[in-house]
Coordinates of C-alpha atoms and ligand atoms in Angstrom, one line a residue:
X20 CA 8.7 -26.8 4.8
X21 CA 11.3 -24.1 5.3
X22 CA 11.3 -20.6 4.0
X23 CA 12.6 -21.7 0.6
X24 CA 10.0 -24.4 0.2
X25 CA 7.1 -22.0 1.3
X26 CA 8.5 -19.5 -1.3
X27 CA 8.6 -22.2 -3.9
X28 CA 4.9 -22.9 -3.3
X29 CA 4.3 -19.5 -5.0
X30 CA 7.0 -19.4 -7.6
X31 CA 6.1 -17.2 -10.6
X32 CA 6.3 -18.7 -14.1
X33 CA 6.4 -16.3 -17.1
X34 CA 3.7 -18.3 -18.9
X35 CA 1.3 -17.6 -16.1
X36 CA 0.3 -14.4 -18.0
X37 CA -1.3 -16.6 -20.6
X38 CA -4.0 -17.4 -18.1
X39 CA -5.8 -14.1 -18.6
X40 CA -6.2 -14.4 -22.4
X41 CA -9.6 -12.9 -23.1
X42 CA -11.9 -14.6 -25.6
X43 CA -11.4 -13.0 -28.9
X44 CA -14.3 -10.7 -30.2
X45 CA -16.0 -10.4 -26.8
X46 CA -16.7 -7.1 -25.2
X47 CA -15.9 -6.4 -21.5
X48 CA -18.5 -4.3 -19.8
X49 CA -17.7 -4.7 -16.2
X50 CA -14.8 -3.0 -14.5
X51 CA -11.7 -5.3 -14.2
X52 CA -9.0 -4.8 -11.7
X53 CA -5.8 -6.8 -11.9
X54 CA -2.8 -6.6 -9.7
X55 CA 0.2 -8.6 -8.7
X56 CA 1.8 -8.7 -5.3
X57 CA 4.6 -10.5 -3.6
X58 CA 3.6 -13.3 -1.3
X59 CA 5.9 -16.0 -0.1
X60 CA 8.7 -14.3 -2.0
X61 CA 7.0 -14.5 -5.3
X62 CA 4.1 -13.1 -7.4
X63 CA 0.4 -13.7 -7.0
X64 CA -1.8 -12.5 -9.8
X65 CA -5.2 -11.3 -8.7
X66 CA -8.1 -10.3 -11.0
X67 CA -11.3 -8.9 -9.7
X68 CA -14.4 -8.1 -11.8
X69 CA -17.4 -6.0 -11.1
X70 CA -16.6 -4.0 -8.0
X71 CA -15.3 -0.4 -7.7
X72 CA -11.6 0.2 -7.6
X73 CA -11.5 1.1 -3.9
X74 CA -13.1 -2.2 -2.9
X75 CA -10.8 -4.1 -5.2
X76 CA -7.7 -2.3 -3.8
X77 CA -8.8 -3.1 -0.2
X78 CA -9.3 -6.7 -1.2
X79 CA -5.9 -6.9 -2.7
X80 CA -4.3 -5.5 0.4
X81 CA -6.3 -7.8 2.7
X82 CA -5.1 -10.8 0.6
X83 CA -1.5 -9.7 0.8
X84 CA -1.8 -9.6 4.6
X85 CA -3.4 -13.1 4.6
X86 CA -0.6 -14.6 2.6
X87 CA 2.0 -13.0 4.8
X88 CA 0.3 -14.6 7.8
X89 CA 0.2 -18.0 6.1
X90 CA 3.9 -17.6 5.2
X91 CA 4.8 -17.2 8.8
X92 CA 2.4 -19.9 10.1
X93 CA 3.3 -22.7 7.7
X94 CA 7.1 -22.8 7.9
X95 CA 7.9 -26.4 8.7
X96 CA 11.3 -25.9 10.2
X97 CA 11.4 -22.2 11.3
X98 CA 10.1 -21.1 14.7
X99 CA 6.6 -20.4 13.5
X100 CA 3.5 -22.4 14.4
X101 CA 4.2 -25.4 12.1
X102 CA 7.9 -25.4 13.1
X103 CA 6.8 -25.6 16.7
X104 CA 4.5 -28.6 15.9
X105 CA 7.3 -30.3 14.0
X106 CA 9.6 -29.9 17.0
X107 CA 7.0 -31.1 19.6
X108 CA 5.9 -34.1 17.4
X109 CA 9.3 -35.7 18.1
X110 CA 8.3 -36.1 21.8
X111 CA 5.9 -38.7 23.1
X112 CA 3.7 -36.2 25.1
X113 CA 0.6 -34.6 23.7
X114 CA 0.5 -30.8 23.0
X115 CA -2.0 -28.3 21.7
X116 CA -1.9 -27.4 18.0
X117 CA -2.0 -23.8 16.9
X118 CA -5.3 -23.0 15.2
X119 CA -3.5 -22.0 12.0
X120 CA -2.1 -25.5 11.6
X121 CA -5.1 -27.6 12.8
X122 CA -7.1 -27.6 9.5
X123 CA -4.0 -28.6 7.5
X124 CA -3.4 -31.6 9.8
X125 CA -7.1 -32.6 9.5
X126 CA -7.0 -32.3 5.7
X127 CA -3.6 -34.1 5.5
X128 CA -5.1 -37.0 7.3
X129 CA -8.1 -37.1 5.0
X130 CA -6.0 -36.9 1.8
X131 CA -3.6 -39.6 3.0
X132 CA -6.5 -41.9 3.8
X133 CA -8.3 -41.3 0.5
X134 CA -5.1 -41.8 -1.6
X135 CA -4.2 -45.0 0.2
X136 CA -1.0 -43.4 1.5
X137 CA 0.3 -42.1 -1.8
X138 CA -0.3 -38.6 -0.6
X139 CA 1.7 -38.4 2.6
X140 CA 2.4 -35.0 4.2
X141 CA 4.2 -36.8 7.1
X142 CA 7.3 -37.6 5.0
X143 CA 9.0 -34.2 5.7
X144 CA 12.2 -36.0 6.6
X145 CA 12.3 -37.8 3.3
X146 CA 11.8 -34.6 1.4
X147 CA 14.6 -33.0 3.4
X148 CA 16.9 -35.9 2.8
X149 CA 16.4 -35.4 -0.9
X150 CA 17.2 -31.7 -0.5
X151 CA 13.8 -30.6 -1.8
X152 CA 13.2 -28.2 1.0
X153 CA 15.5 -25.9 -0.9
X154 CA 14.0 -23.9 -3.8
X155 CA 17.0 -24.7 -6.0
X156 CA 18.0 -28.2 -5.2
X157 CA 21.7 -28.8 -5.7
X158 CA 23.1 -31.1 -8.3
X159 CA 24.4 -33.9 -6.1
X160 CA 24.2 -37.6 -5.8
X161 CA 20.8 -38.9 -4.6
X162 CA 20.7 -39.7 -0.9
X163 CA 22.4 -43.0 0.2
X164 CA 19.9 -45.9 -0.3
X165 CA 20.4 -47.0 3.4
X166 CA 19.2 -43.5 4.6
X167 CA 16.1 -43.8 2.4
X168 CA 15.5 -47.4 3.6
X169 CA 15.9 -46.3 7.3
X170 CA 13.2 -43.7 6.9
X171 CA 10.9 -46.0 5.0
X172 CA 11.3 -48.6 7.8
X173 CA 10.0 -46.0 10.3
X174 CA 7.0 -45.6 8.0
X175 CA 5.9 -42.0 9.0
X176 CA 2.3 -41.4 8.2
X177 CA -0.6 -39.0 9.2
X178 CA -2.3 -42.0 10.9
X179 CA 0.6 -41.9 13.4
X180 CA -1.0 -38.6 14.7
X181 CA -3.7 -38.8 17.3
X182 CA -5.8 -35.7 17.2
X183 CA -8.4 -35.1 19.9
X184 CA -9.9 -31.6 19.8
X185 CA -6.8 -29.5 19.6
X186 CA -4.5 -32.0 21.4
X187 CA -2.0 -33.8 19.2
X188 CA 0.2 -36.7 20.0
X189 CA 2.5 -38.6 17.6
X190 CA 3.1 -42.3 18.0
X191 CA 6.0 -42.0 15.6
X192 CA 8.9 -39.6 16.3
X193 CA 10.0 -39.7 12.6
X194 CA 6.8 -37.9 11.5
X195 CA 7.6 -34.4 10.1
X196 CA 4.9 -32.4 8.5
X197 CA 5.4 -30.9 5.1
X198 CA 2.3 -29.2 3.6
X199 CA 4.1 -28.3 0.4
X200 CA 1.7 -30.4 -1.7
X201 CA -1.5 -28.6 -0.7
X202 CA -0.7 -25.6 1.4
X203 CA -0.9 -23.3 -1.6
X204 CA -4.3 -24.7 -2.5
X205 CA -5.6 -24.3 1.1
X206 CA -4.2 -20.8 1.2
X207 CA -6.0 -19.9 -2.0
X208 CA -9.3 -21.3 -0.6
X209 CA -8.9 -19.1 2.5
X210 CA -8.2 -16.1 0.3
X211 CA -11.3 -16.8 -1.9
X212 CA -13.5 -17.1 1.3
X213 CA -12.1 -13.7 2.3
X214 CA -12.9 -12.1 -1.1
X215 CA -16.5 -13.4 -0.8
X216 CA -16.8 -11.9 2.7
X217 CA -15.9 -8.6 1.0
X218 CA -18.8 -9.0 -1.5
X219 CA -16.6 -10.0 -4.4
X220 CA -18.3 -12.6 -6.7
X221 CA -16.0 -12.7 -9.7
X222 CA -12.2 -13.1 -9.2
X223 CA -9.3 -15.3 -10.0
X224 CA -6.3 -15.9 -7.7
X225 CA -3.4 -17.4 -9.6
X226 CA -0.2 -18.5 -7.8
X227 CA 2.3 -19.6 -10.4
X228 CA -0.2 -21.3 -12.7
X229 CA -2.2 -22.9 -9.9
X230 CA -5.4 -21.1 -9.3
X231 CA -9.0 -20.8 -8.2
X232 CA -11.6 -18.8 -10.1
X233 CA -15.0 -17.7 -8.9
X234 CA -17.8 -16.2 -11.1
X235 CA -16.7 -15.2 -14.6
X236 CA -15.1 -12.5 -16.6
X237 CA -17.9 -10.2 -17.5
X238 CA -20.2 -13.1 -18.6
X239 CA -17.4 -15.0 -20.3
X240 CA -15.4 -17.9 -18.9
X241 CA -11.8 -17.6 -17.7
X242 CA -9.4 -19.2 -20.1
X243 CA -6.6 -21.1 -18.4
X244 CA -3.4 -22.3 -20.0
X245 CA -2.0 -25.7 -19.0
X246 CA 1.7 -25.8 -19.2
X247 CA 3.5 -28.4 -21.3
X248 CA 6.2 -30.1 -19.2
X249 CA 8.9 -29.2 -21.8
X250 CA 7.7 -25.6 -21.8
X251 CA 5.0 -23.6 -23.6
X252 CA 1.3 -24.2 -23.5
X253 CA 0.0 -27.8 -23.8
X254 CA -3.8 -27.0 -23.7
X255 CA -6.4 -24.5 -22.8
X256 CA -9.4 -25.1 -20.5
X257 CA -12.2 -22.7 -19.8
X258 CA -13.6 -22.3 -16.2
X259 CA -16.4 -20.4 -14.7
X260 CA -18.6 -20.7 -11.6
X261 CA -16.3 -21.9 -8.9
X262 CA -13.4 -24.0 -10.0
X263 CA -9.7 -24.6 -9.2
X264 CA -7.0 -25.8 -11.7
X265 CA -3.8 -27.3 -10.2
X266 CA -0.9 -29.0 -11.9
X267 CA 1.9 -31.1 -10.4
X268 CA 4.9 -31.7 -12.7
X269 CA 8.3 -33.2 -12.7
X270 CA 9.7 -29.9 -14.1
X271 CA 8.9 -27.8 -11.0
X272 CA 11.8 -28.6 -8.8
X273 CA 14.4 -31.1 -9.7
X274 CA 18.1 -31.8 -10.1
X275 CA 20.2 -33.8 -12.6
X276 CA 22.9 -36.2 -11.5
X277 CA 24.9 -38.3 -14.0
X278 CA 22.2 -37.8 -16.6
X279 CA 19.3 -38.8 -14.4
X280 CA 16.7 -36.3 -13.3
X281 CA 15.4 -36.5 -9.8
X282 CA 12.2 -34.5 -9.1
X283 CA 10.4 -33.4 -5.9
X284 CA 7.3 -35.6 -5.9
X285 CA 8.3 -38.6 -3.8
X286 CA 6.6 -42.0 -3.9
X287 CA 6.2 -42.9 -0.2
X288 CA 6.4 -46.6 -1.0
X289 CA 9.8 -46.4 -2.5
X290 CA 11.3 -43.2 -1.1
X291 CA 12.3 -42.2 -4.6
X292 CA 10.8 -39.7 -7.1
X293 CA 7.6 -41.1 -8.4
X294 CA 8.0 -42.7 -11.8
X295 CA 5.6 -42.8 -14.8
X296 CA 4.1 -39.3 -14.8
X297 CA 5.3 -36.1 -16.3
X298 CA 2.5 -33.9 -15.2
X299 CA -1.0 -34.1 -13.8
X300 CA -3.7 -31.4 -14.0
X301 CA -6.8 -31.6 -11.8
X302 CA -9.9 -29.5 -11.9
X303 CA -12.0 -29.4 -8.7
X304 CA -14.1 -27.0 -6.8
X305 CA -11.8 -26.4 -3.8
X306 CA -8.2 -25.6 -4.4
X307 CA -6.8 -27.6 -1.4
X308 CA -8.3 -30.8 -2.8
X309 CA -7.2 -30.0 -6.4
X310 CA -3.7 -29.4 -5.2
X311 CA -3.5 -32.6 -3.1
X312 CA -5.1 -34.7 -5.8
X313 CA -2.7 -33.4 -8.5
X314 CA 0.2 -34.6 -6.3
X315 CA -1.5 -37.9 -5.3
X316 CA -2.4 -38.8 -8.9
X317 CA 1.2 -38.0 -10.1
X318 CA 2.4 -40.6 -7.5
X319 CA -0.3 -43.1 -8.6
X320 CA 0.9 -42.8 -12.2
X321 CA -0.7 -43.9 -15.5
X322 CA -1.6 -47.4 -14.2
X323 CA -3.3 -46.5 -10.9
X324 CA -4.6 -42.9 -11.1
X325 CA -8.2 -43.8 -11.8
X326 CA -9.1 -45.5 -8.5
X327 CA -7.2 -42.8 -6.5
X328 CA -9.2 -40.1 -8.4
X329 CA -12.4 -41.9 -7.6
X330 CA -11.7 -42.1 -3.9
X331 CA -10.7 -38.5 -3.7
X332 CA -13.9 -37.4 -5.5
X333 CA -12.1 -36.0 -8.6
X334 CA -13.8 -35.9 -12.0
X335 CA -11.5 -34.0 -14.2
X336 CA -7.9 -35.3 -14.7
X337 CA -5.3 -34.9 -17.4
X338 CA -2.2 -37.0 -16.8
X339 CA 0.7 -36.9 -19.2
X340 CA 2.8 -40.0 -18.9
X341 CA 6.5 -40.2 -19.6
X342 CA 5.8 -41.4 -23.2
X343 CA 3.7 -38.3 -23.9
X344 CA 0.4 -40.2 -23.9
X345 CA -2.5 -38.1 -22.3
X346 CA -4.6 -40.0 -19.9
X347 CA -7.9 -38.3 -19.2
X348 CA -11.4 -38.8 -17.8
X349 CA -14.0 -38.4 -20.5
X350 CA -15.3 -35.3 -18.7
X351 CA -11.8 -33.7 -18.9
X352 CA -11.5 -34.6 -22.6
X353 CA -14.7 -32.7 -23.3
X354 CA -13.1 -29.5 -21.8
X355 CA -9.5 -29.4 -22.9
X356 CA -8.3 -27.9 -26.2
X357 CA -4.8 -29.0 -27.1
X358 CA -2.7 -26.3 -28.7
X359 CA -0.9 -28.5 -31.3
X360 CA -2.0 -31.6 -33.1
X361 CA -4.1 -34.1 -31.0
X362 CA -1.7 -36.1 -28.9
X363 CA -2.1 -39.8 -28.2
X364 CA -5.0 -40.0 -25.8
X365 CA -6.2 -42.7 -23.5
X366 CA -9.6 -42.2 -21.9
X367 CA -10.6 -43.7 -18.6
X368 CA -14.0 -44.9 -17.6
X369 CA -16.2 -42.0 -16.5
X370 CA -15.7 -41.0 -12.9
Ligands
AMP11 P1 3.1 -30.3 -5.6 O1 4.1 -29.5 -6.4 O2 1.8 -29.7 -5.2 O3 2.9 -31.7 -6.3 O4 3.8 -30.6 -4.2 C1 5.1 -31.2 -4.2 C2 5.7 -31.0 -2.8 O5 4.9 -31.8 -1.9 C3 7.1 -31.4 -2.6 O6 8.0 -30.3 -2.9 C4 7.2 -31.9 -1.2 O7 7.3 -30.8 -0.3 C5 5.8 -32.5 -1.0 N1 5.6 -33.9 -1.4 C6 6.4 -34.7 -2.2 N2 5.9 -35.9 -2.3 C7 4.8 -35.9 -1.6 C8 3.8 -37.0 -1.3 N3 3.9 -38.2 -1.9 N4 2.8 -36.6 -0.5 C9 2.6 -35.4 0.0 N5 3.5 -34.4 -0.2 C10 4.6 -34.7 -1.0
MG12 MG1 -0.1 -30.4 -5.0

């Protein structure tokens, strides 16, 4: 994950503003503080309810510093902590992992195992080969098939990493860590924990449409817009309590070559962009899991997402396949409101 890709974790989308639509005809009686700040080269929208302005401003400034720290810590290829890990991983000897990177390695191992390897943050070289470490991937031919085959043959995976305490050793020199698929979620979890330490009980942190909400908005749920892959709003979902909403889509980063679109979510089994899904939205308590699961279920696709969702402990899923059919868990179907006429819906068994 280089500077561009860390930035791209937090890219702003204009439709994000829709997330804060208040419910019509409701009154707000608690003070609301909203602000936006740059983090990772883009905008984070923060809303805080029910504390005085000074506390809210202090919280916003603390979060800005947190995100700046994460930006520096989680570069995959620059000289920061993760860049150092990625350089040392190519050697056989063990080394101590910086504390800022350790939890991401542990979580990456867990998600890879739960997803049966469909979620694989060890495929950094493959992502780089496709050019998706850049925020604006160039229109160019896809990588040569033999280069993809060579990387697949080396089969980099998180299980190649032996972690004992803080000591890490890689059994595979081709492993390169790329936390682009859940770093944003994990960062938002840390930021929410920080808000809570500051006594804040009602807030929403929204990074480019991916968010975690705690509490509510003056007694009313937060209303969240889910983006339609072709643009505009696909559906609305209400959240309150403590919930994250994360979407992975083929529209987020891609390039077109000779009429074919190549997007940034790679199927580790084929080395090519995953086929079958257009977007996947996941609701879950913690943002890191929601973020990882949205990516993993996108790779699993319309045929296989149910068992991956079950093993990752996910109950709310909306997957739009490439024919426009919406695959949902019954629990998700009870919560989403589609903006236009009801699409073609396929419900899974309850999870
Ligand atoms: P997201 O937008 O959260 O789905 O994350 C996509 C990003 O995760 C890509 O830009 C890559 O950096 C990385 N990535 C792509 N494919 C995978 C995969 N199968 N497992 C884990 N990370 C991936
Ligand atoms: Mg993700």
